Short mmCIF file of C-alpha atoms in Angstrom, two decimals:
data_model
loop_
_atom_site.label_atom_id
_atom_site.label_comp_id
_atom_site.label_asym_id
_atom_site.label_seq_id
_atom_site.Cartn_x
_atom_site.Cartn_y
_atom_site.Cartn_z
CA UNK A 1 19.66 22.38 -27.89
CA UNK A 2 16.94 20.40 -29.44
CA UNK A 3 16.79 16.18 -28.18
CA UNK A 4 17.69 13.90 -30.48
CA UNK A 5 15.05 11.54 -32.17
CA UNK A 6 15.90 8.60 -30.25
CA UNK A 7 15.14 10.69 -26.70
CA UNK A 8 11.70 11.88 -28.32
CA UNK A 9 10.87 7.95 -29.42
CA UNK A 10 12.36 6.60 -25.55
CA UNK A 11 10.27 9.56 -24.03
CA UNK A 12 7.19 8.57 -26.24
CA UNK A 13 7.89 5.01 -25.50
CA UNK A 14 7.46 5.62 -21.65
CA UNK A 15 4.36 7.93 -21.89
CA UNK A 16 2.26 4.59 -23.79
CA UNK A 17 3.53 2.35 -21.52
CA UNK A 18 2.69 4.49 -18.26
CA UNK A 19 -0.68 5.20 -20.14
CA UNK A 20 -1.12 0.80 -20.58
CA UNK A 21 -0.28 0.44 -16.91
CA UNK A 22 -3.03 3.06 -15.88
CA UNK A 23 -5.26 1.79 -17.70
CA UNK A 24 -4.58 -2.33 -17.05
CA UNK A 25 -4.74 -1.17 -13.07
CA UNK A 26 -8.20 0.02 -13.72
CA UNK A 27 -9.41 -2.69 -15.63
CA UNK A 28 -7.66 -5.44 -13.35
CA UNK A 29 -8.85 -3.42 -10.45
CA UNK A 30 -12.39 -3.35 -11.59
CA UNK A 31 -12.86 -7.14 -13.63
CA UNK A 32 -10.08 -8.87 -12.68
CA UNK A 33 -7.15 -10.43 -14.57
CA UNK A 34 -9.40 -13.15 -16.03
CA UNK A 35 -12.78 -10.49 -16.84
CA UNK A 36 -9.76 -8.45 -18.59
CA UNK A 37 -8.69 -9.04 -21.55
CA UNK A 38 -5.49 -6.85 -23.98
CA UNK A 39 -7.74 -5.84 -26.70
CA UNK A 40 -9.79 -4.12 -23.62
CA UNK A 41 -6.77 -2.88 -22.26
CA UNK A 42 -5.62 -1.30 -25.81
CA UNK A 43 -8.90 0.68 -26.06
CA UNK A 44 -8.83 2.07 -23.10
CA UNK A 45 -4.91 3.08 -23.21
CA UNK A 46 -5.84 4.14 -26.93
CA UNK A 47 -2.95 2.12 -28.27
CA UNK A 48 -3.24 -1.10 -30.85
CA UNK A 49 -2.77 -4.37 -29.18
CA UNK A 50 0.32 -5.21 -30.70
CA UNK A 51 2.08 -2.43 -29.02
CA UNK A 52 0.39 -3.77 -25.46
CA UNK A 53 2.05 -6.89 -26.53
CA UNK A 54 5.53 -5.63 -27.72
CA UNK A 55 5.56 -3.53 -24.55
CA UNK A 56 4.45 -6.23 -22.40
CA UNK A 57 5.12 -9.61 -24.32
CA UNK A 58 1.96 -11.02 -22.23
CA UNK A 59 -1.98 -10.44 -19.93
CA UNK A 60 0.52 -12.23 -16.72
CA UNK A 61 3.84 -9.99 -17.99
CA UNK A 62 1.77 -7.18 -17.76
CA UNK A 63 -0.60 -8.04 -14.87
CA UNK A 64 2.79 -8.30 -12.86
CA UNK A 65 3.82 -5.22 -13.24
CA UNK A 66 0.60 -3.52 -12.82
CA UNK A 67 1.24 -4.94 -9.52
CA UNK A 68 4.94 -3.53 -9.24
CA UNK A 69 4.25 -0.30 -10.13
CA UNK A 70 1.82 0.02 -7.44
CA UNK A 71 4.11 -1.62 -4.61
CA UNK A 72 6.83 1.03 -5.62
CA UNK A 73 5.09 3.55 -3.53
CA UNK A 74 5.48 1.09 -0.59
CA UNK A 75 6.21 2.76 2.57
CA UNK A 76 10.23 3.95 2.89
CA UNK A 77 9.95 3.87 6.85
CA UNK A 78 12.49 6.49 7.14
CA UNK A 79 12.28 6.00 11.25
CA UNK A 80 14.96 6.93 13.18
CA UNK A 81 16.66 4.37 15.71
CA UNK A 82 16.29 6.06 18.38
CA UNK A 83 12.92 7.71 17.41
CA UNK A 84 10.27 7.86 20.10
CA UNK A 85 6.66 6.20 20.32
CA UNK A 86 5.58 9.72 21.55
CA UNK A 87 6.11 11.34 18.00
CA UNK A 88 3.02 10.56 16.33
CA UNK A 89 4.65 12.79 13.38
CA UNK A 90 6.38 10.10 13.11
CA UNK A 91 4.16 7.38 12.68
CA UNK A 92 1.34 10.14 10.82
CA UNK A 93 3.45 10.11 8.29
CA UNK A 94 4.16 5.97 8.35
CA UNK A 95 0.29 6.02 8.05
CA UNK A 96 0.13 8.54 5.15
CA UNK A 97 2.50 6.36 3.41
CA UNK A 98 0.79 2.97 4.07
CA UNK A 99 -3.16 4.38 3.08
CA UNK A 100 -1.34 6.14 0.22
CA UNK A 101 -0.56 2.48 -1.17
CA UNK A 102 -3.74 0.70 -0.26
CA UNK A 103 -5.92 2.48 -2.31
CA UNK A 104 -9.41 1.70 -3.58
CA UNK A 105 -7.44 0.26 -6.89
CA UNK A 106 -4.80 -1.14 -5.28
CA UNK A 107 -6.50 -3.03 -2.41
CA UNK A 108 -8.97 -4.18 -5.77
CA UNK A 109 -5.91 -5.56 -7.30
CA UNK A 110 -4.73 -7.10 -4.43
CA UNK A 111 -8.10 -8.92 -3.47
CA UNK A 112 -8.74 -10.55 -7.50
CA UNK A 113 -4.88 -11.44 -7.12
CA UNK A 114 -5.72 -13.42 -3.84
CA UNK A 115 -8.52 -15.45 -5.84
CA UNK A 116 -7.01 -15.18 -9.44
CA UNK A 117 -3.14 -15.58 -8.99
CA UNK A 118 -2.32 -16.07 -5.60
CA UNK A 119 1.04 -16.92 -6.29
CA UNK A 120 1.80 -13.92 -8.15
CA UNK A 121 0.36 -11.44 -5.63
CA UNK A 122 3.13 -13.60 -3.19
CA UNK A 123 6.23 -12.75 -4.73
CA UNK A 124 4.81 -8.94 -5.86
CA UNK A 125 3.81 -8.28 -3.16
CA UNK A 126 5.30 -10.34 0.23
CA UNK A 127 9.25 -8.43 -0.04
CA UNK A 128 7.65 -5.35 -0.43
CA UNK A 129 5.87 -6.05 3.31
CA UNK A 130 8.34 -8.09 5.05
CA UNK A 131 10.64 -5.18 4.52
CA UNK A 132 8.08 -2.19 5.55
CA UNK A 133 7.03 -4.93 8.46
CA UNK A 134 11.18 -5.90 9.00
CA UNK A 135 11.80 -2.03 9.32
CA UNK A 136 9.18 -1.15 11.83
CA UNK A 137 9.89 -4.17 13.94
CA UNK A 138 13.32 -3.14 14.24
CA UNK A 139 12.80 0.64 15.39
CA UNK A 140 10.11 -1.64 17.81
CA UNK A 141 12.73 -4.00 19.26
CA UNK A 142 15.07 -1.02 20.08
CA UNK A 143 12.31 0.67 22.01
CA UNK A 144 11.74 -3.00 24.05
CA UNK A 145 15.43 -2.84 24.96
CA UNK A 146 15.40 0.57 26.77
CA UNK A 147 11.73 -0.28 28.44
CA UNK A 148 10.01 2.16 26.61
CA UNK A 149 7.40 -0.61 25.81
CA UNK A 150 6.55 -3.52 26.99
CA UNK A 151 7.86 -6.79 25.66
CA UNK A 152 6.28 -8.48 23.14
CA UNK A 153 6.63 -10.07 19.49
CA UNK A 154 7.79 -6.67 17.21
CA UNK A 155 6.96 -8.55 13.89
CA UNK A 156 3.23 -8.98 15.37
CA UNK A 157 3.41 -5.37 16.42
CA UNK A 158 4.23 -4.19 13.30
CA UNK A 159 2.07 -6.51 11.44
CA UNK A 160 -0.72 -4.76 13.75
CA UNK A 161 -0.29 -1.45 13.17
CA UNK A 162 0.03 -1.77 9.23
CA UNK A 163 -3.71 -3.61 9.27
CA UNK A 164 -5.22 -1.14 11.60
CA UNK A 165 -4.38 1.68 8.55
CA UNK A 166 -5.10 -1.00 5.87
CA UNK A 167 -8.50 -1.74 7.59
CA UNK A 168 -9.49 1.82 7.90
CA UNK A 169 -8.59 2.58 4.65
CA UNK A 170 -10.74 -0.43 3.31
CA UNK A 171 -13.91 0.79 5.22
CA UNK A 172 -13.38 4.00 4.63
CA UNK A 173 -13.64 3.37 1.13
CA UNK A 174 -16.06 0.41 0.38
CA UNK A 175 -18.25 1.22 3.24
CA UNK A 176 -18.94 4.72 3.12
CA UNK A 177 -18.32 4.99 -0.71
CA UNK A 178 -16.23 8.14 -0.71
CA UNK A 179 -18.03 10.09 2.09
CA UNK A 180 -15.11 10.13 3.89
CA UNK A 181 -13.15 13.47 3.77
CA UNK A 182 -9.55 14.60 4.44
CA UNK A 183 -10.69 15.98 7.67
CA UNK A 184 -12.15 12.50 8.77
CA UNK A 185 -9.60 10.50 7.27
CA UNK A 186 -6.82 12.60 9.41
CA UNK A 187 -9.36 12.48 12.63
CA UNK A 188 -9.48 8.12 12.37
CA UNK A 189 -5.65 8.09 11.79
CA UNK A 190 -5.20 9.69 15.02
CA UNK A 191 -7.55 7.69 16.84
CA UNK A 192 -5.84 4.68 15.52
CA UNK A 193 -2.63 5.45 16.48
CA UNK A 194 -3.66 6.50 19.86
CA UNK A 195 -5.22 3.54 20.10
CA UNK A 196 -2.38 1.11 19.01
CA UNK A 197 0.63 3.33 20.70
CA UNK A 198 -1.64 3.99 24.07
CA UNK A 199 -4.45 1.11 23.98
CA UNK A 200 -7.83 0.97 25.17
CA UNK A 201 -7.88 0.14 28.85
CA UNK A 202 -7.42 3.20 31.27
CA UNK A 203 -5.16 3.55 34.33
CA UNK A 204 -6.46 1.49 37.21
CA UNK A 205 -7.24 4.43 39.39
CA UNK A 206 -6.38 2.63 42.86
CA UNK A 207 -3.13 1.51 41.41
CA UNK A 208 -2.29 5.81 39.71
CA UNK A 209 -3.90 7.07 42.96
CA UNK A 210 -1.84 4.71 45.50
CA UNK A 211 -4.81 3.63 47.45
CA UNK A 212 -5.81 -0.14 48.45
#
């Protein structure tokens, strides 16, 4: 059965706005909301600028949820309770999740935001990682409570982990300007987790071997 006209308008309604958002990210990502300005924005998204503005009422209206539709992908943390800090399946896939939201563009956005509108990149984008930080700390404290780890502040823990990723991701990227591949991107993540689940120091050998 064929869809009705409205459907075909709501459907075509969608597709420009999806098309503004892709192309405000880029433009905010590359110039900043103040270097960007909705007749730019129009041209790229091949659209007039009256739609941007009936779609969007607004540069901040729109600039905000630029910012939303990237935090959507945040990080579900679907981590069992009783998970343990030996799966690193677990926390690859935590990682994936996390790098897959800080992207070059995103981590962009989130930088001019900082120096532009601070005060909109803190209520886009603080919820969306008190919750992924709330969540991990959680699964953390349970792990403190059977001794599986040592005792410490889980929100700091958390916090620590999710910069680690963030970090990497941001050198990987500005640094060595895409010459990073799959293959090394999957070989840091390891390290990293190894390095925050295990740390750096090494067994005192007297202590392991029972000597004096």
């Amino acid at each position: 059965m064929p869809r009705s006209i409205p459907s075909l308008k709501l459907e075509s309604s969608r597709s420009t706005k999806n098309r503004v958002l892709r192309a405000a990210a880029k433009l905010f990502a590359t110039n900043g909301f103040r270097g960007t300005s909705m007749r730019q924005i129009a041209n790229r998204a091949k659209v007039n600028e009256v739609t941007v503005f009936r779609l969007f009422n607004s540069k901040r209206a729109l600039y905000k949820e630029v910012l939303e539709s990237k935090l959507k992908k945040a990080p579900a943390l679907g981590i069992s309770s009783n998970f343990s800090l030996q799966d690193e399946q677990t926390f690859r896939a935590l990682a994936e999740e996390v790098q897959q939201v800080f992207d070059p563009e995103f981590i962009r956005l989130v930088f001019f935001a900082a120096l532009e509108n601070p005060e909109d990149m803190r209520k886009s984008l603080s919820p969306h990682m008190d919750r992924c930080y709330g969540l991990l700390a959680d699964c953390l404290q349970k792990q403190m409570t059977t001794g599986a780890i040592r005792e410490a502040d889980p929100t700091v823990m958390a916090k620590a982990l999710v910069a680690l990723l963030v970090y990497d991701r941001m050198s990987s990227d500005f640094q060595m300007r895409g010459a990073s591949t799959p293959e090394t991107t999957k070989s840091q993540t390891s390290s990293l987790l190894e390095i925050w689940l295990h740390g750096v120091t090494r067994p005192h050998f007297d202590r392991v071997n029972g000597s004096s």
